[in-house]
Short mmCIF file of C-alpha atoms in Angstrom, two decimals:
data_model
loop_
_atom_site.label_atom_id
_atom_site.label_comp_id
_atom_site.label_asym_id
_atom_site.label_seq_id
_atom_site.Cartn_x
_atom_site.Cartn_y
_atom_site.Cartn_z
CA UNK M 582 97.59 -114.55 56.56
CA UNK M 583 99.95 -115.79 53.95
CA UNK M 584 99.99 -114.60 50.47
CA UNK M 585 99.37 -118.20 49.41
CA UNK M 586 96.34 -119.29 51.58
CA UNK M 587 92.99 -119.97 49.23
CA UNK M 588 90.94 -119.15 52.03
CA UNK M 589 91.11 -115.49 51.90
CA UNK M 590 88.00 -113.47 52.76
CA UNK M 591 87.72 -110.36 50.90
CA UNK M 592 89.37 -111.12 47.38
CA UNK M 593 88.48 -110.58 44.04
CA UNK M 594 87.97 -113.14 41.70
CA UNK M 595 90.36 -112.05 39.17
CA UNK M 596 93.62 -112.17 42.22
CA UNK M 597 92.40 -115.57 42.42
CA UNK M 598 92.81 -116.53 39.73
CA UNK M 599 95.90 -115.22 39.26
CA UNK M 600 97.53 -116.70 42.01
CA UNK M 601 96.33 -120.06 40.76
CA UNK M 602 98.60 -119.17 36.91
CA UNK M 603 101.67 -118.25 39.06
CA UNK M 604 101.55 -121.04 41.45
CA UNK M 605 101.28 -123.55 38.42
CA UNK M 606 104.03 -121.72 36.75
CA UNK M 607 106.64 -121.83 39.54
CA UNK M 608 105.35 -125.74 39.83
CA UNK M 609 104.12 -125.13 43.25
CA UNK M 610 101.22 -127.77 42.82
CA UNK M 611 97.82 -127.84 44.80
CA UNK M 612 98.51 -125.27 47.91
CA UNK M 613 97.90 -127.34 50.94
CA UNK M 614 96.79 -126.31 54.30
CA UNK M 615 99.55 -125.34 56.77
CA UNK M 616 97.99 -126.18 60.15
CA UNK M 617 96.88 -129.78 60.06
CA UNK M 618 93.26 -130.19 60.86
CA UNK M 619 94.18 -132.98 63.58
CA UNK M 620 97.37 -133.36 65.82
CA UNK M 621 99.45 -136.59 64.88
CA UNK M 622 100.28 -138.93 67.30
CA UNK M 623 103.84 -137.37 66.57
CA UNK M 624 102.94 -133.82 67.14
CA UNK M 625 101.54 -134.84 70.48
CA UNK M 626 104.70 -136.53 71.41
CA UNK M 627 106.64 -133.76 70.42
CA UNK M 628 104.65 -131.20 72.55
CA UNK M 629 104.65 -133.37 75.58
CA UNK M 630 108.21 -133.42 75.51
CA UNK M 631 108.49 -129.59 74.65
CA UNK M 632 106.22 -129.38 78.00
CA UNK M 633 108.02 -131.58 79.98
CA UNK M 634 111.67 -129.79 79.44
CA UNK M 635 109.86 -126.50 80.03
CA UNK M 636 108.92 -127.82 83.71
CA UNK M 637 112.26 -129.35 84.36
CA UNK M 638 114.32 -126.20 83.71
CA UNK M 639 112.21 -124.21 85.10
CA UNK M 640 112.28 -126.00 88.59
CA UNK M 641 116.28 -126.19 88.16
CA UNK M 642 116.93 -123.06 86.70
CA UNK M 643 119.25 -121.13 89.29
CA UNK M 644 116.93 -118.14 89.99
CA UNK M 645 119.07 -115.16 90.17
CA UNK M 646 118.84 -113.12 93.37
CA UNK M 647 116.70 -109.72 92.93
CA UNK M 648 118.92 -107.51 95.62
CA UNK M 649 121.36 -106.53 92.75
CA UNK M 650 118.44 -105.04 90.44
CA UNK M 651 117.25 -103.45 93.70
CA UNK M 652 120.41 -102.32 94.49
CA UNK M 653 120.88 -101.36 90.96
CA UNK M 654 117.54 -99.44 90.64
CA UNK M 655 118.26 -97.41 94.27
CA UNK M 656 121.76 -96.09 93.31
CA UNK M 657 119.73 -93.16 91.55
CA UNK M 658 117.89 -92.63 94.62
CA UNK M 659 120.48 -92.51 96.95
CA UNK M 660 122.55 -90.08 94.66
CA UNK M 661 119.38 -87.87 94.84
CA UNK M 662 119.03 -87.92 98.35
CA UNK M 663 122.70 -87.54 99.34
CA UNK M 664 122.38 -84.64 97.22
CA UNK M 665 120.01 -83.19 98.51
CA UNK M 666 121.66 -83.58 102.02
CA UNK M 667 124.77 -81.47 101.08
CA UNK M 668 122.38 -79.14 99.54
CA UNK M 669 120.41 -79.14 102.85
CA UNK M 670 123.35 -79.24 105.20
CA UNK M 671 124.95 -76.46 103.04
CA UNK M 672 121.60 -74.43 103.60
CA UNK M 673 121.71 -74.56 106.98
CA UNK M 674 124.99 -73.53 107.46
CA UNK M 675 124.31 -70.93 105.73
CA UNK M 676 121.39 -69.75 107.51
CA UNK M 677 123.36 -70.14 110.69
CA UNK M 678 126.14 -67.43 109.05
CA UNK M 679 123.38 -65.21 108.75
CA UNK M 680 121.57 -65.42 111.87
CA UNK M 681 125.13 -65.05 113.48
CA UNK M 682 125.50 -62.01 111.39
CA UNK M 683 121.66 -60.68 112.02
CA UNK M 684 122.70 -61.36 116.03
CA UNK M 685 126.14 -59.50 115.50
CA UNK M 686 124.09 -56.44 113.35
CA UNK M 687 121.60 -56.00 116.61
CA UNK M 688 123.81 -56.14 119.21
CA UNK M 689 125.66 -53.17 117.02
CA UNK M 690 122.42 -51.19 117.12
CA UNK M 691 121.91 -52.05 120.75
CA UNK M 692 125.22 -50.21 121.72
CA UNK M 693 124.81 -47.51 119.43
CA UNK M 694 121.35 -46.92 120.35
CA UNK M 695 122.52 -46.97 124.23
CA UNK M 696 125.39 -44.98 122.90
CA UNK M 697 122.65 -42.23 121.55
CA UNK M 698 120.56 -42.02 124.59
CA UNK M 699 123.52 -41.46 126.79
CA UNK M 700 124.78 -38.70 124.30
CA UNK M 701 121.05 -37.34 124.37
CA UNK M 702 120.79 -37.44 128.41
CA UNK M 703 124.57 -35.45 128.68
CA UNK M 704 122.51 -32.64 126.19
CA UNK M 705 119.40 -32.92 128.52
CA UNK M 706 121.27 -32.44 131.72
CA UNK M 707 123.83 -29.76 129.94
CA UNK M 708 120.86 -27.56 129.31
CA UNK M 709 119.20 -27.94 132.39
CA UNK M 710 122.23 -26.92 134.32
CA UNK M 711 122.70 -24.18 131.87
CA UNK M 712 118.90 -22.97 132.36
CA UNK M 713 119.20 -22.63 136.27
CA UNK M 714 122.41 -20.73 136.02
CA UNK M 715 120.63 -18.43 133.65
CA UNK M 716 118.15 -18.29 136.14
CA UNK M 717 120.45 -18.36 139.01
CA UNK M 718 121.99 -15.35 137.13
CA UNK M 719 118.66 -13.66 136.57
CA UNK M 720 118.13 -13.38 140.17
CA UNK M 721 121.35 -12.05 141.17
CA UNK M 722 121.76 -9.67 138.32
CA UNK M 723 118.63 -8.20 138.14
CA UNK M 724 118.65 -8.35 134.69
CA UNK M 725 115.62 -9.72 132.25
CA UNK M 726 117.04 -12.68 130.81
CA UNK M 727 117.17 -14.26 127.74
CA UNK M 728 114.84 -17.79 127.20
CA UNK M 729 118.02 -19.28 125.98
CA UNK M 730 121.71 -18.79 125.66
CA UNK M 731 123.41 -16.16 124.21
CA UNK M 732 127.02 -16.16 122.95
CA UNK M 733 128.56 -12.88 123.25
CA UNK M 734 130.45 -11.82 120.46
CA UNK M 735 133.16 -9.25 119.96
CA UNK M 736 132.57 -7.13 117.14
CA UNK M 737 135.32 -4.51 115.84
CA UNK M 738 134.44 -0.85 115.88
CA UNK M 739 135.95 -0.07 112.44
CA UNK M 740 137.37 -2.04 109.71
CA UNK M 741 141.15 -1.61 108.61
CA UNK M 742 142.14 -0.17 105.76
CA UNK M 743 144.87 -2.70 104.91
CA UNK M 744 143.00 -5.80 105.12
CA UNK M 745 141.51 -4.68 101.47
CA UNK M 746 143.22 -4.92 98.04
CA UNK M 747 141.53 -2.53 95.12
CA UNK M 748 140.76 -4.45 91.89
CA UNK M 749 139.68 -1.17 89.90
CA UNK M 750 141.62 1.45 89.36
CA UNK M 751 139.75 4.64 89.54
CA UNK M 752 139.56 6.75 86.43
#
């Protein structure tokens, strides 16, 4: 609402009155009303025409074709999807190293494992054979044997004198 309209709602009496001293001061005159209370024969003239060029430009207004804001508006999206593509494609590359290299790790155990149990069936059949010649001796010896191997070992009878060096000298 404009500071000069008389039809204001809620003011005082004294802002009134006021306004009415500074509008006769600046020579304003009698405020009149903005918005005519009837359209003029004019006015209605005027708006028809208004109207009327409205409608005609609208119909031959060139209507600009929507695929370039589409177009425009999926360029983020496609940069976010080829992204994540190369992020994808580099993920499964990836994942193939590794299962090449988890492949490559078991077939390492698998041979060292078969390696193993071949060491551990060489022990098994060393001792056996070993056990029946110990038994196989047994027999022919007459002697009690021993449950397991024994290593003979050559022991000297006396120790040398000049393997020794004195640290001391006696007192």
């Amino acid at each position: 609402m404009p500071w000069s309209d008389p039809a204001r709602r809620f003011e005082p009496a004294e802002d009134v009155q006021l306004r009415a001293e500074l509008r006769d001061l600046l020579g304003l005159g009698p405020v009149a009303s903005l918005r005519p209370s009837e359209p003029t024969a004019e006015l209605t003239a005027l708006a028809d025409d208004l109207r009327r060029e409205a409608q005609r430009r609208s119909r031959t207004e060139r209507k600009r074709p929507t695929w370039g804001l589409l177009a425009a508006a999926a360029l983020p999206l496609l940069a976010a999807l080829a992204g994540l593509g190369t992020w994808g494609f580099q993920q499964k590359h990836r994942a193939d190293e590794l299962a090449a290299q988890t492949q490559r790790q078991d077939q390492e155990l698998t041979r060292l494992a078969a390696l193993h149990a071949s060491e551990v069936a060489k022990e098994r059949q060393a001792k056996e054979q070993v056990q029946q010649e110990l038994q196989l001796a047994s027999r022919k010896g007459g002697r009690k044997s021993e449950p397991y191997l024994v290593i003979p070992v050559e022991k000297p009878l006396k120790v040398a004198g000049d393997d020794y060096q004195r640290v001391k000298q006696k007192p």
